[in-house]
Amino acid sequence: MNRNTFDPSSNRAVVGLRFQRKVQDDMSKLFDSVISTREYLKNQDKSLSESQLNFLEQKFGDIAVVIDSDIIFIECVSINSEFSSPFPESKIKNFIGENKFYAFGWDDEDVSFIHSSTWNSYARNLPSFLRDGRKFRKLMRSNIRSIKKMCSGVEDFRKLFE
């Protein structure tokens, strides 16, 4: 299989989707409206195809949270190894905006929420490498722990909007 094609049965995808469900479930306990971005986009335009949804999900992330009349988008990033995980350069280029946050997590630690502008600026300085013609950044858990402008856990994230 082409490595650029999403394989939902791969170990990496299974772990990532499990993390995304956990974040969405945790957020649903504190926010009134939390749905997958795909579902949110499909509700906005029922004619969107799967390939269009795949493209839009790269720009809008995994989870949509409606707060009052504002929409916040969350991109979930599960870091599988203490040593390093590949972080796609395409996320740095595509996931931008005032209403966008990354949710980083691993094992049983609290999820770390980092605004997209903060993380993207930081990530541009991480070592890069190519894999199958795609550019990635070398992401380690210590990178997330070193970010000062982040929220640890869903409750701290909620406080940003109170």
Coordinates of C-alpha atoms in Angstrom, one line a residue:
M1 CA 0.0 0.0 0.0
N2 CA 1.2 3.5 -0.7
R3 CA 2.3 5.1 2.5
N4 CA 0.5 8.3 1.6
T5 CA -2.8 6.5 1.6
F6 CA -4.7 6.4 4.9
D7 CA -5.0 2.8 6.2
P8 CA -7.6 2.7 9.1
S9 CA -6.4 -0.8 10.1
S10 CA -2.8 0.2 10.6
N11 CA -1.5 0.2 14.2
R12 CA -0.7 3.9 13.9
A13 CA -4.3 4.7 12.7
V14 CA -5.9 2.6 15.4
V15 CA -3.9 4.3 18.1
G16 CA -4.6 7.7 16.6
L17 CA -8.3 7.2 16.2
R18 CA -8.6 5.8 19.8
F19 CA -6.8 9.0 21.0
Q20 CA -9.2 11.2 19.0
R21 CA -12.2 9.4 20.4
K22 CA -10.9 9.8 24.0
V23 CA -10.3 13.6 23.4
Q24 CA -13.8 14.0 21.9
D25 CA -15.4 12.0 24.8
D26 CA -13.5 14.0 27.4
M27 CA -14.4 17.3 25.7
S28 CA -18.1 16.3 25.5
K29 CA -18.2 16.3 29.3
L30 CA -17.4 20.0 29.5
F31 CA -18.6 21.5 26.2
D32 CA -22.2 21.4 24.9
S33 CA -21.4 20.7 21.3
V34 CA -18.5 18.5 20.3
I35 CA -18.6 16.5 17.1
S36 CA -16.1 15.1 14.6
T37 CA -15.0 17.7 12.0
R38 CA -16.1 15.4 9.3
E39 CA -19.6 15.3 10.8
Y40 CA -19.6 19.1 11.3
L41 CA -18.6 19.7 7.6
K42 CA -21.1 17.1 6.3
N43 CA -23.8 18.9 8.3
Q44 CA -22.8 22.2 6.6
D45 CA -22.8 20.6 3.1
K46 CA -24.4 17.2 2.6
S47 CA -23.0 17.0 -1.0
L48 CA -19.3 16.7 0.2
S49 CA -17.6 13.6 -1.1
E50 CA -15.2 11.4 1.0
S51 CA -12.2 12.8 -0.9
Q52 CA -13.4 16.4 -0.2
L53 CA -13.9 15.6 3.4
N54 CA -10.4 14.1 3.6
F55 CA -9.0 17.3 2.1
L56 CA -11.0 19.6 4.4
E57 CA -10.1 17.5 7.5
Q58 CA -6.5 18.4 6.8
K59 CA -7.3 22.1 7.0
F60 CA -9.9 21.9 9.9
G61 CA -8.6 19.0 12.1
D62 CA -10.4 16.2 13.7
I63 CA -12.9 17.7 16.2
A64 CA -15.2 20.7 16.1
V65 CA -16.3 22.4 19.3
V66 CA -19.1 25.0 19.2
I67 CA -18.8 27.5 22.0
D68 CA -21.6 30.1 22.0
S69 CA -21.5 31.1 18.3
D70 CA -17.8 30.3 17.8
I71 CA -16.3 27.2 16.4
I72 CA -13.0 25.8 17.6
F73 CA -11.2 23.1 15.7
I74 CA -8.9 20.5 17.3
E75 CA -6.2 18.4 15.5
C76 CA -5.4 15.3 17.6
V77 CA -1.8 14.1 17.6
S78 CA -1.0 10.9 19.4
I79 CA 2.7 10.5 20.1
N80 CA 3.4 6.8 20.1
S81 CA 7.1 6.7 21.2
E82 CA 9.1 8.5 23.8
F83 CA 11.9 8.7 21.3
S84 CA 10.2 10.3 18.3
S85 CA 7.2 10.4 16.1
P86 CA 6.9 11.8 12.6
F87 CA 5.0 15.0 12.4
P88 CA 3.8 15.9 8.9
E89 CA 5.0 19.2 7.5
S90 CA 1.6 19.5 5.8
K91 CA 0.0 20.0 9.2
I92 CA 2.2 23.0 9.8
K93 CA 1.2 24.5 6.5
N94 CA -2.5 23.6 6.5
F95 CA -3.7 23.7 10.1
I96 CA -3.6 27.5 10.8
G97 CA -6.1 30.0 12.2
E98 CA -7.1 31.7 15.4
N99 CA -9.7 29.1 16.2
K100 CA -7.4 26.0 15.8
F101 CA -5.6 24.0 18.5
Y102 CA -3.6 20.8 18.6
A103 CA -4.3 18.2 21.2
F104 CA -1.2 16.1 21.9
G105 CA -1.2 13.0 24.0
W106 CA 0.2 9.6 24.9
D107 CA -0.3 6.8 27.3
D108 CA -2.4 8.0 30.3
E109 CA -1.0 11.6 30.6
D110 CA -3.3 14.6 30.4
V111 CA -3.9 15.9 26.9
S112 CA -1.8 19.0 26.1
F113 CA -3.6 21.7 24.1
I114 CA -1.5 24.1 22.1
H115 CA -2.7 26.9 19.9
S116 CA -1.9 26.2 16.2
S117 CA 0.2 29.4 15.8
T118 CA 2.3 28.5 18.8
W119 CA 2.9 24.9 17.8
N120 CA 3.4 25.6 14.1
S121 CA 6.0 28.2 14.9
Y122 CA 7.8 25.8 17.3
A123 CA 7.5 22.8 14.9
R124 CA 9.2 24.7 12.0
N125 CA 12.4 24.5 14.1
L126 CA 12.3 20.7 14.6
P127 CA 14.7 18.6 12.6
S128 CA 13.1 17.6 9.3
F129 CA 13.4 14.4 7.2
L130 CA 11.8 13.0 4.0
R131 CA 9.9 9.7 3.9
D132 CA 8.5 8.5 0.6
G133 CA 8.8 12.0 -0.8
R134 CA 6.9 13.7 2.1
K135 CA 8.5 16.1 4.5
F136 CA 8.1 15.4 8.3
R137 CA 9.4 16.9 11.5
K138 CA 11.0 14.8 14.3
L139 CA 8.5 15.1 17.2
M140 CA 9.4 14.0 20.7
R141 CA 7.3 14.0 23.9
S142 CA 9.9 16.4 25.4
N143 CA 9.0 18.9 22.7
I144 CA 5.4 19.1 24.0
R145 CA 6.5 19.2 27.6
S146 CA 8.8 22.2 26.9
I147 CA 6.0 24.4 25.5
K148 CA 5.0 27.0 28.1
K149 CA 1.9 28.3 26.2
M150 CA -0.2 25.2 26.6
C151 CA -3.2 23.9 28.5
S152 CA -2.8 20.6 30.4
G153 CA -6.1 18.7 30.3
V154 CA -9.6 19.5 29.0
E155 CA -10.6 21.5 32.1
D156 CA -7.7 23.9 31.6
F157 CA -8.6 24.2 28.0
R158 CA -12.2 25.0 28.8
K159 CA -11.0 27.9 31.0
L160 CA -9.7 29.7 27.9
F161 CA -13.3 30.2 26.8
E162 CA -14.9 31.3 30.0

